[in-house]
mmCIF file of C-alpha atoms in Angstrom:
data_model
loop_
_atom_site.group_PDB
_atom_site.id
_atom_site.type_symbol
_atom_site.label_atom_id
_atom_site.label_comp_id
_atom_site.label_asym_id
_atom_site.label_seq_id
_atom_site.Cartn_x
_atom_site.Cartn_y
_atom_site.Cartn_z
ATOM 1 C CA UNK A 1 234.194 -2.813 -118.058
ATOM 2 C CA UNK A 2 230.799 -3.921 -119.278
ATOM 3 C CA UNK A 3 230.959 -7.426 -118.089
ATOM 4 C CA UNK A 4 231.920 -6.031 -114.953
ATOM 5 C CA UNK A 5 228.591 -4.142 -114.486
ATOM 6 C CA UNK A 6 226.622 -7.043 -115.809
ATOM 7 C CA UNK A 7 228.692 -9.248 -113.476
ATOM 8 C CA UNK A 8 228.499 -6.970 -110.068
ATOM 9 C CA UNK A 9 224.386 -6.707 -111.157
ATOM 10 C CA UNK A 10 223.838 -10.364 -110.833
ATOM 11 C CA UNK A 11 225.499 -10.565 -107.361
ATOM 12 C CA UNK A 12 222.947 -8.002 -106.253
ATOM 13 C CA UNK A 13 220.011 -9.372 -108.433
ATOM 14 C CA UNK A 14 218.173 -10.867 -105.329
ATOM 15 C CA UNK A 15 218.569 -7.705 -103.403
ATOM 16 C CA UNK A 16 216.728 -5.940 -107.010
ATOM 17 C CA UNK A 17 214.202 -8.386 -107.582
ATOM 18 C CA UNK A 18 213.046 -7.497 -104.307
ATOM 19 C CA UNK A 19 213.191 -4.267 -103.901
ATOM 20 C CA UNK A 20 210.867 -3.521 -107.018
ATOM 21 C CA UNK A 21 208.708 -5.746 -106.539
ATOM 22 C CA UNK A 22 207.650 -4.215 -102.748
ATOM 23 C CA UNK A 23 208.376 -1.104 -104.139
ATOM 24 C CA UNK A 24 205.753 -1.629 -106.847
ATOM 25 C CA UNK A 25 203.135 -3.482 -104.182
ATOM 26 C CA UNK A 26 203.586 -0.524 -102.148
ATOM 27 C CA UNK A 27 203.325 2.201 -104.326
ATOM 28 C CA UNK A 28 200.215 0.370 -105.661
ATOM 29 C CA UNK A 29 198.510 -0.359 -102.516
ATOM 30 C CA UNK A 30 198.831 3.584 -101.427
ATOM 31 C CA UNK A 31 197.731 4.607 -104.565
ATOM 32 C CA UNK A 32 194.407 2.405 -104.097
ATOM 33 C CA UNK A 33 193.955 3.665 -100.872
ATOM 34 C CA UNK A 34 194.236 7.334 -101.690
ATOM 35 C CA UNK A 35 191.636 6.627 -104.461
ATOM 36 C CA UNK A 36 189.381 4.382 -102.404
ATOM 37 C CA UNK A 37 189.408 4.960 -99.087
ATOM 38 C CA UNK A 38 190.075 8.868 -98.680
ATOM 39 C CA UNK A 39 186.277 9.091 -97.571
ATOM 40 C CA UNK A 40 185.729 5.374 -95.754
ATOM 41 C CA UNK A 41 186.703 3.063 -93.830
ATOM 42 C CA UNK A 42 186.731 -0.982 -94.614
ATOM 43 C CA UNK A 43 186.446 -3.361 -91.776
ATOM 44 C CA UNK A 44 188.189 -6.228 -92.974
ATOM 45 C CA UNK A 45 187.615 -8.292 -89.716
ATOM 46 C CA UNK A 46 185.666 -6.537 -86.715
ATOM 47 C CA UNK A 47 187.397 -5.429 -84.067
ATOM 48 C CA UNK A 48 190.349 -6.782 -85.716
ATOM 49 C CA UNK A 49 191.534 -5.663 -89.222
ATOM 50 C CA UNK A 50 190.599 -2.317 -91.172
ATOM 51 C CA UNK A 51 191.654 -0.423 -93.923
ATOM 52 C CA UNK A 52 191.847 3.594 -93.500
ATOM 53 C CA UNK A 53 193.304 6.485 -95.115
ATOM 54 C CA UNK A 54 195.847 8.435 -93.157
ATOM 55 C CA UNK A 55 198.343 11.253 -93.710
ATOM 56 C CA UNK A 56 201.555 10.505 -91.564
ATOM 57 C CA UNK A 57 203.639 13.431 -91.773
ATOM 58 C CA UNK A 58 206.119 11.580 -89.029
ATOM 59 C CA UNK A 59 207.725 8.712 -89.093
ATOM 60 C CA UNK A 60 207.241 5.154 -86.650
ATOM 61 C CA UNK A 61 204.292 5.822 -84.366
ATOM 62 C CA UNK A 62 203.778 9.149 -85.383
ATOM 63 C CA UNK A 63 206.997 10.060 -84.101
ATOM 64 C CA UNK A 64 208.676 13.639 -85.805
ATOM 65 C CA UNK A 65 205.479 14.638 -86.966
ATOM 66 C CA UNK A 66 205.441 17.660 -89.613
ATOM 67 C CA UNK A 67 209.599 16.609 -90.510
ATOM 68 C CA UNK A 68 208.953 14.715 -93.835
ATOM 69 C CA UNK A 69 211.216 16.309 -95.797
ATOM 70 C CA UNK A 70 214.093 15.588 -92.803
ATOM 71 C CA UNK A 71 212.736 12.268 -92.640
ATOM 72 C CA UNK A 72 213.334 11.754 -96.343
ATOM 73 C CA UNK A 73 216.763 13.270 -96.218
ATOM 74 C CA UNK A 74 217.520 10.942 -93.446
ATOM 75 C CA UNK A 75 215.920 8.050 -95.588
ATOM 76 C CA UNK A 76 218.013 8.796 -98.312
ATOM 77 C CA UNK A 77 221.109 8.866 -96.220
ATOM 78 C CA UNK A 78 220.663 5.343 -95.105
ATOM 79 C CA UNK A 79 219.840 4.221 -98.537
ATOM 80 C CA UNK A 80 223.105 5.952 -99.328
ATOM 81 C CA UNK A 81 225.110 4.347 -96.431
ATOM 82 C CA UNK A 82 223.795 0.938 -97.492
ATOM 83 C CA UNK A 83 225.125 1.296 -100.827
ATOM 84 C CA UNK A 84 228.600 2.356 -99.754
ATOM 85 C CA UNK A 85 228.941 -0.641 -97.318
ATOM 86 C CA UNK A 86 227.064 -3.143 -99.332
ATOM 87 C CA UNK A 87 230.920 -5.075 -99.047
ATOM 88 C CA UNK A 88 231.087 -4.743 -95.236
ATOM 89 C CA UNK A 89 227.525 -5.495 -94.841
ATOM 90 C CA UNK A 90 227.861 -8.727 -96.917
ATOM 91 C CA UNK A 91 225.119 -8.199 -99.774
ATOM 92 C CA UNK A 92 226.158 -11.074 -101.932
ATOM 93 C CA UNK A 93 224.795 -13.171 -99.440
ATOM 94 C CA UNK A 94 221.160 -14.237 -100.436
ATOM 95 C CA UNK A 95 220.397 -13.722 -96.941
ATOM 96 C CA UNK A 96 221.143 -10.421 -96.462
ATOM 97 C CA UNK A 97 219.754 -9.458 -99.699
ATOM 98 C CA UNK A 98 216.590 -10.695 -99.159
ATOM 99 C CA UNK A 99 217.048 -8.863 -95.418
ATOM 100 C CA UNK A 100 218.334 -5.641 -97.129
ATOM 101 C CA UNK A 101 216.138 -5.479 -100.266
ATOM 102 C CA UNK A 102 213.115 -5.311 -98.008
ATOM 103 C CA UNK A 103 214.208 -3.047 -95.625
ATOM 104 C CA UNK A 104 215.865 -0.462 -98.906
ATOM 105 C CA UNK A 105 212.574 -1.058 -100.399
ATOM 106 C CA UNK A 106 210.550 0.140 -97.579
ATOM 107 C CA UNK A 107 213.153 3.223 -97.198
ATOM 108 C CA UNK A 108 212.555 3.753 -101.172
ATOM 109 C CA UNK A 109 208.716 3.609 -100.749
ATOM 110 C CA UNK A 110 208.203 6.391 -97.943
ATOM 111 C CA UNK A 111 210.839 8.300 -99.168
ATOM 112 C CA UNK A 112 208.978 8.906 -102.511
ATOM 113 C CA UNK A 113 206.141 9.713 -100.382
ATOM 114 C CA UNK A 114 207.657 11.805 -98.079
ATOM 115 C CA UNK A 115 209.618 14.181 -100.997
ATOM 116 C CA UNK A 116 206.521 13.834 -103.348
ATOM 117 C CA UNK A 117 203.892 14.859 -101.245
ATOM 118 C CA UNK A 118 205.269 15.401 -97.671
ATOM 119 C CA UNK A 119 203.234 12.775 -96.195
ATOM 120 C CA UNK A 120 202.959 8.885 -96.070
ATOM 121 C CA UNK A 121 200.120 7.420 -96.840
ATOM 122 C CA UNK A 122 199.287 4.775 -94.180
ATOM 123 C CA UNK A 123 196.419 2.149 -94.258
ATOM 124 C CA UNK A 124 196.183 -1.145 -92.561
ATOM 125 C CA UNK A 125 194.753 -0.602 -89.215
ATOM 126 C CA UNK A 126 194.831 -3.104 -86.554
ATOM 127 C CA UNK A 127 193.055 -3.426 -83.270
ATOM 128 C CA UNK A 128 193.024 -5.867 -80.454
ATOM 129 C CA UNK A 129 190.285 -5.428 -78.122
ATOM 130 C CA UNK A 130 190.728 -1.771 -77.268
ATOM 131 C CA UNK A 131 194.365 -1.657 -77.985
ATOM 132 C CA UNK A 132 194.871 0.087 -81.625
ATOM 133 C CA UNK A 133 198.268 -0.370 -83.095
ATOM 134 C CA UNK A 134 199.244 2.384 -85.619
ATOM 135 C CA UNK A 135 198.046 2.470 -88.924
ATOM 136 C CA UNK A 136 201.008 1.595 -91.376
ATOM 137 C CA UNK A 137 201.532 0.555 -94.714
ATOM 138 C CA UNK A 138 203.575 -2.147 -97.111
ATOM 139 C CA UNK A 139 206.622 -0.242 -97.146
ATOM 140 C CA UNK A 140 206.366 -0.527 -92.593
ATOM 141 C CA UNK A 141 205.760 -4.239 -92.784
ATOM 142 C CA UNK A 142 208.536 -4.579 -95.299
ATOM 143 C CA UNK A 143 211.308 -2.658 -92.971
ATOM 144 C CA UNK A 144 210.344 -4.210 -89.615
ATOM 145 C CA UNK A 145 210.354 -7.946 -91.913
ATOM 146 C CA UNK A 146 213.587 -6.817 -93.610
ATOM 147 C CA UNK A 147 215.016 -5.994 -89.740
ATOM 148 C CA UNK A 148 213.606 -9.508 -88.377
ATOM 149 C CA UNK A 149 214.881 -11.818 -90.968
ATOM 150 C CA UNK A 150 218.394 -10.065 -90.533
ATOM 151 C CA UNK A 151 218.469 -10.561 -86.931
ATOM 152 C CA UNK A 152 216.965 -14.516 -87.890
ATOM 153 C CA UNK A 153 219.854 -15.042 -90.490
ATOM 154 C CA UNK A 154 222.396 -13.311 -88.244
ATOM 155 C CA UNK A 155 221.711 -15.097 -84.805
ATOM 156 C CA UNK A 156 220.407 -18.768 -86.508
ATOM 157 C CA UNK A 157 223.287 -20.589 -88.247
ATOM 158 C CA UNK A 158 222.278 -21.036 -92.005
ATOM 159 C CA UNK A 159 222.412 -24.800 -93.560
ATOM 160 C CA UNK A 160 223.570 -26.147 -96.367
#
């Protein structure tokens, strides 16, 4: 039964490597910016790129605001459902673990967020002339990359 484990584990071990490494980066980069940027903002690039400090207490585009704790129920059902159809949804395929990885990982990261302290912290703040996109974080960019690369791998045919 042991070599089983140790056998089903490396199928997956793509899919892990990934998701604690983002995990890690993200948990890391919301940690600096509680401690450094609480009070300030950096301007990275004018009119371009800053990093700020923001509470969400919603989810995408401030969307559900003041439902974190519903928002990291719901997280943790998807994580849940992921698991359970990780045949169906093909996760011995390096594609769709590296696809899957980032998008559990970025799940995983607000969730722990969202349950610990009922808010996510959000950071990187961009701006194009005077439109302001809204200020997210590592564990946004890894779900909306983790979403691309699966359409990508899904709709491109893979070569040998």
């Amino acid at each position: 039964m042991g070599s089983t484990i140790m056998k089903k584990s490396k199928q997956y071990s793509s899919f892990y490597k990934i998701v604690l490494i983002v995990l890690i980066v993200d948990q890391m980069t919301k940690w600096l910016a509680t401690v450094f940027l609480t009070e300030n903002t950096v301007i990275v690039v004018p009119y371009f790129l800053s990093l700020s400090y923001v509470k969400n207490t919603g989810a995408a585009w401030s969307m559900f605001q003041n439902n974190g704790t519903l928002l990291g129920i719901f997280g943790l059902l998807v994580l849940l459902l992921i698991f359970v159809s990780r045949e169906i949804l093909d996760l011995k395929s390096k594609y769709n673990q590296i696809s899957y990885g980032l998008i559990c990982a970025g799940i995983a990261g607000n969730i722990i967020d969202r349950l610990a302290f009922g808010s996510v912290v959000d950071f990187i703040d961009f701006q194009i002339g005077h439109y302001h996109w809204p200020v997210f974080n590592i564990a946004d960019s890894a779900i909306c990359a983790g979403v691309f690369l699966y359409f990508l791998f899904t709709f491109y045919p893979k070569t040998k």
